Amino acid sequence: MEVPKHWREIPQRYRMEAGKCKECNYISFPKRLICPECGSQSFDPINLSGKGKLVTHTIIRTPHKDFTDLAPYAVGLVELEEGNTIMGQITDCDPQSLKSGDRLKSKFRRMNEEGKTGMILYSYKFVPDNGV
Amino acid sequence: MRDVAIIGIGMMKWGELWEKSLRDIAVEAAINCIEDSGTNRVDSLTIGCMSSGVFNGQEHLASLIPDYLGKKNIPATRVESACASGGLAVRTAFLEVASGMSDYSLAIGVEKMTDISGSMATYALATAADQDYEAFHGVNFPGLYAMIARLHMERYGTTRDQLSEVAVKNHRNGALNPYAQFPQTITREIVANSVMVADPLRLFDCSPITDGAAAVLLTTVEEAKKIKKHPLVTISGIGLASDTIALCNRKDLLKFSAIELSTQVALKMAGKKISNIDFAEVHDCFTIAEIFVIEALGIVKPGQGGPATIDGLTSLEGSFPVNPSGGLKSKGHPVGATGVAQIYEAVSQLRGNSEKRQIKNAKTALTQNMGGSGGSCVVHILETK
């Protein structure tokens, strides 16, 4: 079944739900059962802001078939205001113009269609944050 | 633990082996290994293979391979740790012999990658990344290593020429290896002008898609001394370590803890320092990988991998040769076979059988085989007297 695999990711992909360790403040995205830093099993639910700065990135030119229509596209690691770093596509800009340190914010976007079911998948992508 | 020796090694010419199947190449490498060893005794078998399910629609190699090897009914195990599956297979065979569970244990590494399209092969390899939080967003392995390369260039000033020189040096070595998939010499200009795959990495920064297998036969030092067909080569140290699967979850994206820890464990077990090692076979799946691996191993300081490569430190004639076989770049990278083939090269060098690419007076070797973007790493130390 391909539906449950994507359905259960909705809290992360649509709302960026994460866990913050009650003991050491480690931010886990996605949520985990055990804190990798201190071993605690107690987390507070938080929603990530989606705002942050670009740490490093690349432009994918030879993706596998699910992403060929999109290529070339930028993917990067973004250090969020909350302190953790996540990976995402960067869109609504010229990929060649991106530089480490650029301010970015997340937007809710269509990712692609899943295999035979034709299910449309959505997630966060990052766009330039011009303070608007 | 009992002391362990490597008495047999086997490989074949790697490449796009369209006329041969997964089972054909695994068995061919094993036959070559057994013939090399001077015994036909195999008490147990470990197969390292990353993804025969995706590449070939075939799982259950722990039945298929002993069956076609004519060793029906022996205990067989398949192990997987992405591109480190081969190194893990050798480690598992080592544990069989060291523990006394087996006296003669065979490790085969195999991957048959060209039965599916290049696009599907990219997908298969990307299963070694975090499927839900990396691959889902459209990143692949060239992309992950490209992000590492960009950081390395920005932090340490690593240059295009330094990346290119890794490929040039490894192809120069591979041209002397009759088993290499791409034994052609290349220039920095060829690398720098090749098509962009994932900025800043170009086609010639990447290891190829390869069909291939390799095998090694392990026994106790005591048994090896009785057979005495080759100079004695022992495994004196082994390290295995893991790290986060997703690159973004590492505090310092240029600190490769699995490589550092597995190296420390292996060197400690062997009673050696990195300065006691004569040469290394390392996991150059991309040019940037060889640069950060030689830093993580402690051969050079962080940030010095690029300049040291340009200066010739790691060339065949240099003071610390790296990848005399041609590495993954030139020899090829059938993912599950790579870690075993590194041991093949190390043993061949330590026996003094590497002909035109022979390193003079090679007595101690290190092999480093990693999975994913450094999420797992196996290091072996091999010695001869």
Coordinates of N, CA and C in Angstrom, one line a residue, chain B residues 37-150:
Chain B
S37 N 43.8 -20.0 -3.3 CA 44.0 -20.3 -1.9 C 44.9 -21.5 -1.6
G38 N 44.8 -22.5 -2.5 CA 45.5 -23.8 -2.2 C 44.7 -24.7 -1.3
T39 N 43.4 -24.4 -1.1 CA 42.5 -25.4 -0.4 C 41.1 -25.3 -1.1
N40 N 40.3 -26.3 -0.9 CA 38.9 -26.2 -1.4 C 37.9 -26.2 -0.2
R41 N 38.5 -26.0 1.0 CA 37.6 -26.1 2.1 C 37.0 -24.8 2.4
V42 N 35.7 -24.8 2.5 CA 34.9 -23.6 2.9 C 33.9 -24.0 3.9
D43 N 34.0 -23.5 5.2 CA 33.1 -23.9 6.2 C 31.9 -23.0 6.3
S44 N 32.0 -21.8 5.9 CA 30.9 -20.9 6.0 C 31.1 -19.8 4.9
L45 N 30.0 -19.1 4.6 CA 30.0 -18.1 3.5 C 29.3 -16.9 4.0
T46 N 29.9 -15.7 3.7 CA 29.2 -14.4 3.9 C 29.1 -13.7 2.5
I47 N 27.9 -13.2 2.2 CA 27.8 -12.5 0.9 C 27.4 -11.0 1.2
G48 N 28.3 -10.1 0.7 CA 28.0 -8.7 0.9 C 27.3 -8.2 -0.4
C49 N 26.1 -7.7 -0.3 CA 25.4 -7.2 -1.5 C 24.4 -6.1 -1.0
M50 N 24.4 -5.0 -1.7 CA 23.5 -3.9 -1.2 C 22.1 -4.1 -1.6
S51 N 21.8 -4.4 -2.9 CA 20.4 -4.2 -3.3 C 20.1 -5.1 -4.5
S52 N 20.4 -6.4 -4.4 CA 20.0 -7.3 -5.5 C 18.5 -7.4 -5.7
G53 N 17.8 -7.0 -4.6 CA 16.3 -7.0 -4.8 C 15.9 -5.9 -5.8
V54 N 16.5 -4.7 -5.7 CA 16.1 -3.7 -6.6 C 16.8 -3.8 -8.0
F55 N 18.1 -4.2 -7.9 CA 18.9 -4.3 -9.2 C 18.4 -5.5 -10.0
N56 N 18.1 -6.6 -9.4 CA 17.9 -7.9 -10.1 C 16.6 -8.6 -9.7
G57 N 15.8 -8.0 -8.8 CA 14.6 -8.7 -8.3 C 14.9 -10.0 -7.6
Q58 N 16.1 -10.1 -7.1 CA 16.6 -11.4 -6.5 C 17.1 -11.1 -5.1
E59 N 16.4 -11.7 -4.1 CA 16.9 -11.7 -2.7 C 17.3 -13.2 -2.4
H60 N 17.5 -13.5 -1.2 CA 17.9 -14.8 -0.7 C 19.2 -15.3 -1.3
L61 N 20.2 -14.4 -1.3 CA 21.5 -14.8 -1.9 C 22.2 -15.8 -1.0
A62 N 21.8 -16.0 0.3 CA 22.4 -16.9 1.2 C 21.9 -18.4 0.8
S63 N 21.0 -18.5 -0.1 CA 20.7 -19.8 -0.7 C 21.3 -19.9 -2.1
L64 N 21.0 -18.9 -2.9 CA 21.4 -18.9 -4.3 C 22.9 -19.1 -4.5
I65 N 23.7 -18.4 -3.8 CA 25.2 -18.4 -4.1 C 25.8 -19.7 -3.6
P66 N 25.6 -20.2 -2.4 CA 26.2 -21.5 -2.1 C 25.7 -22.6 -3.0
D67 N 24.5 -22.6 -3.4 CA 23.9 -23.5 -4.3 C 24.7 -23.6 -5.6
Y68 N 24.9 -22.4 -6.3 CA 25.6 -22.4 -7.6 C 27.1 -22.5 -7.4
L69 N 27.6 -22.3 -6.2 CA 29.1 -22.5 -5.9 C 29.4 -23.9 -5.6
G70 N 28.4 -24.8 -5.6 CA 28.6 -26.2 -5.4 C 29.0 -26.4 -3.9
K71 N 28.5 -25.5 -3.0 CA 28.7 -25.7 -1.6 C 27.4 -25.7 -0.9
K72 N 26.4 -26.5 -1.4 CA 25.1 -26.6 -0.8 C 25.2 -27.0 0.6
N73 N 24.3 -26.5 1.4 CA 24.1 -26.8 2.8 C 25.1 -26.2 3.8
I74 N 26.1 -25.4 3.3 CA 27.0 -24.7 4.2 C 26.2 -23.5 4.8
P75 N 26.6 -23.1 6.1 CA 26.0 -21.9 6.6 C 26.3 -20.7 5.8
A76 N 25.3 -20.0 5.4 CA 25.6 -18.8 4.6 C 24.7 -17.6 5.1
T77 N 25.3 -16.4 5.0 CA 24.7 -15.2 5.6 C 24.9 -14.1 4.5
R78 N 23.8 -13.3 4.3 CA 24.0 -12.1 3.5 C 24.0 -10.9 4.4
V79 N 24.9 -10.0 4.2 CA 25.0 -8.8 5.0 C 24.8 -7.6 4.1
E80 N 24.3 -6.5 4.7 CA 24.0 -5.3 3.9 C 24.3 -4.1 4.8
S81 N 25.2 -3.2 4.3 CA 25.3 -1.8 4.9 C 25.6 -0.9 3.7
A82 N 24.7 -0.8 2.8 CA 24.8 0.0 1.6 C 26.2 -0.3 0.9
C83 N 26.9 0.7 0.6 CA 28.2 0.6 -0.2 C 29.3 0.0 0.7
A84 N 29.0 -0.2 2.0 CA 30.0 -0.9 2.9 C 29.6 -2.3 3.1
S85 N 28.7 -2.9 2.3 CA 28.3 -4.3 2.4 C 29.5 -5.2 2.3
G86 N 30.4 -4.9 1.3 CA 31.6 -5.8 1.1 C 32.5 -5.9 2.3
G87 N 32.8 -4.7 2.8 CA 33.7 -4.6 4.0 C 33.1 -5.3 5.2
L88 N 31.8 -5.2 5.3 CA 31.0 -5.9 6.3 C 31.1 -7.4 6.2
A89 N 31.0 -7.8 4.9 CA 31.1 -9.3 4.7 C 32.5 -9.9 5.1
V90 N 33.5 -9.1 4.8 CA 34.9 -9.6 5.3 C 35.0 -9.6 6.8
R91 N 34.4 -8.5 7.4 CA 34.4 -8.5 8.9 C 33.6 -9.7 9.5
T92 N 32.5 -10.0 8.8 CA 31.7 -11.1 9.3 C 32.4 -12.4 9.2
A93 N 33.1 -12.6 8.1 CA 34.0 -13.8 7.9 C 35.1 -13.9 8.9
F94 N 35.7 -12.7 9.2 CA 36.7 -12.6 10.2 C 36.2 -13.1 11.6
L95 N 35.0 -12.6 11.9 CA 34.4 -13.0 13.2 C 34.1 -14.5 13.2
E96 N 33.7 -15.1 12.1 CA 33.5 -16.6 12.0 C 34.8 -17.3 12.4
V97 N 35.9 -16.8 11.8 CA 37.2 -17.5 12.1 C 37.8 -17.2 13.4
A98 N 37.8 -15.9 13.8 CA 38.4 -15.5 15.0 C 37.6 -16.1 16.2
S99 N 36.3 -16.3 16.1 CA 35.5 -16.9 17.2 C 35.6 -18.4 17.3
G100 N 36.1 -19.0 16.2 CA 36.2 -20.5 16.3 C 34.9 -21.1 15.7
M101 N 34.0 -20.3 15.2 CA 32.8 -20.9 14.6 C 33.1 -21.6 13.3
S102 N 34.1 -21.1 12.5 CA 34.5 -21.7 11.3 C 36.0 -21.7 11.2
D103 N 36.6 -22.7 10.6 CA 38.1 -22.6 10.3 C 38.4 -21.9 9.0
Y104 N 37.5 -22.1 8.0 CA 37.7 -21.5 6.7 C 36.4 -20.8 6.3
S105 N 36.5 -19.5 6.2 CA 35.3 -18.7 5.9 C 35.5 -17.8 4.7
L106 N 34.5 -17.9 3.7 CA 34.6 -17.2 2.5 C 33.7 -16.0 2.5
A107 N 34.3 -14.8 2.0 CA 33.5 -13.6 1.9 C 33.4 -13.3 0.4
I108 N 32.2 -13.1 -0.1 CA 32.0 -12.7 -1.5 C 31.3 -11.3 -1.4
G109 N 31.8 -10.4 -2.2 CA 31.0 -9.1 -2.4 C 30.5 -9.1 -3.9
V110 N 29.3 -8.7 -4.1 CA 28.8 -8.7 -5.5 C 27.7 -7.6 -5.7
E111 N 27.7 -7.0 -6.9 CA 26.6 -6.2 -7.3 C 26.5 -6.3 -8.8
K112 N 25.3 -6.5 -9.3 CA 25.0 -6.6 -10.7 C 24.1 -5.5 -11.0
M113 N 24.7 -4.3 -11.5 CA 23.9 -3.1 -11.5 C 23.3 -2.7 -12.8
T114 N 23.8 -3.4 -13.9 CA 23.3 -2.9 -15.3 C 22.1 -3.6 -15.8
D115 N 21.4 -4.4 -14.9 CA 20.2 -5.0 -15.4 C 19.0 -4.1 -15.4
I116 N 19.2 -2.9 -14.8 CA 18.1 -1.8 -14.9 C 18.7 -0.6 -15.4
S117 N 17.9 0.4 -15.8 CA 18.3 1.6 -16.4 C 19.1 2.5 -15.4
G118 N 19.9 3.4 -16.0 CA 20.7 4.3 -15.2 C 19.8 5.1 -14.2
S119 N 18.6 5.5 -14.6 CA 17.7 6.2 -13.7 C 17.3 5.3 -12.5
M120 N 17.0 4.1 -12.8 CA 16.6 3.2 -11.7 C 17.7 2.8 -10.8
A121 N 18.9 2.7 -11.4 CA 20.1 2.5 -10.6 C 20.4 3.6 -9.6
T122 N 20.1 4.9 -10.1 CA 20.3 6.0 -9.2 C 19.3 5.9 -8.1
Y123 N 18.1 5.5 -8.4 CA 17.0 5.3 -7.4 C 17.5 4.2 -6.4
A124 N 18.0 3.1 -6.9 CA 18.4 2.0 -6.0 C 19.5 2.4 -5.1
L125 N 20.5 3.2 -5.6 CA 21.5 3.7 -4.7 C 21.0 4.7 -3.7
A126 N 20.0 5.5 -4.1 CA 19.4 6.5 -3.2 C 18.7 5.8 -2.0
T127 N 18.4 4.5 -2.1 CA 17.8 3.9 -0.9 C 18.8 3.8 0.3
A128 N 20.0 4.1 0.0 CA 21.0 4.1 1.1 C 20.9 5.5 1.9
A129 N 20.2 6.4 1.3 CA 20.0 7.7 2.0 C 18.7 7.6 2.8
D130 N 18.3 8.6 3.6 CA 17.1 8.6 4.3 C 16.0 8.8 3.3
Q131 N 15.2 7.7 3.1 CA 14.1 7.7 2.0 C 13.1 8.9 2.2
D132 N 12.7 9.1 3.5 CA 11.6 10.0 3.7 C 12.0 11.4 3.8
Y133 N 13.3 11.7 4.2 CA 13.7 13.0 4.5 C 14.9 13.5 3.6
E134 N 15.4 12.6 2.8 CA 16.4 13.1 1.8 C 15.9 12.7 0.4
A135 N 15.8 11.4 0.1 CA 15.4 11.0 -1.3 C 14.1 11.5 -1.7
F136 N 13.1 11.7 -0.7 CA 11.8 12.2 -1.0 C 11.9 13.6 -1.7
H137 N 12.9 14.4 -1.2 CA 13.0 15.7 -1.7 C 13.8 15.8 -3.0
G138 N 14.2 14.6 -3.6 CA 14.8 14.6 -4.9 C 16.3 14.7 -4.9
V139 N 16.9 14.4 -3.7 CA 18.4 14.4 -3.7 C 18.8 13.0 -4.0
N140 N 20.0 12.9 -4.7 CA 20.6 11.5 -4.9 C 22.0 11.6 -4.4
F141 N 22.8 10.5 -4.6 CA 24.1 10.5 -4.0 C 25.1 11.5 -4.6
P142 N 25.1 11.7 -5.9 CA 25.9 12.8 -6.4 C 25.5 14.2 -5.7
G143 N 24.2 14.3 -5.5 CA 23.7 15.6 -4.8 C 24.3 15.7 -3.4
L144 N 24.2 14.6 -2.6 CA 24.7 14.7 -1.2 C 26.2 15.0 -1.2
Y145 N 27.0 14.3 -2.0 CA 28.4 14.5 -2.0 C 28.7 15.9 -2.6
A146 N 27.9 16.4 -3.5 CA 28.1 17.8 -4.0 C 27.9 18.8 -2.9
M147 N 26.9 18.6 -2.0 CA 26.7 19.5 -0.9 C 27.9 19.5 0.0
I148 N 28.5 18.3 0.2 CA 29.7 18.2 1.1 C 30.9 18.9 0.4
A149 N 31.0 18.7 -1.0 CA 32.0 19.3 -1.7 C 32.0 20.9 -1.6
R150 N 30.7 21.4 -1.8 CA 30.6 22.9 -1.7 C 31.0 23.4 -0.3

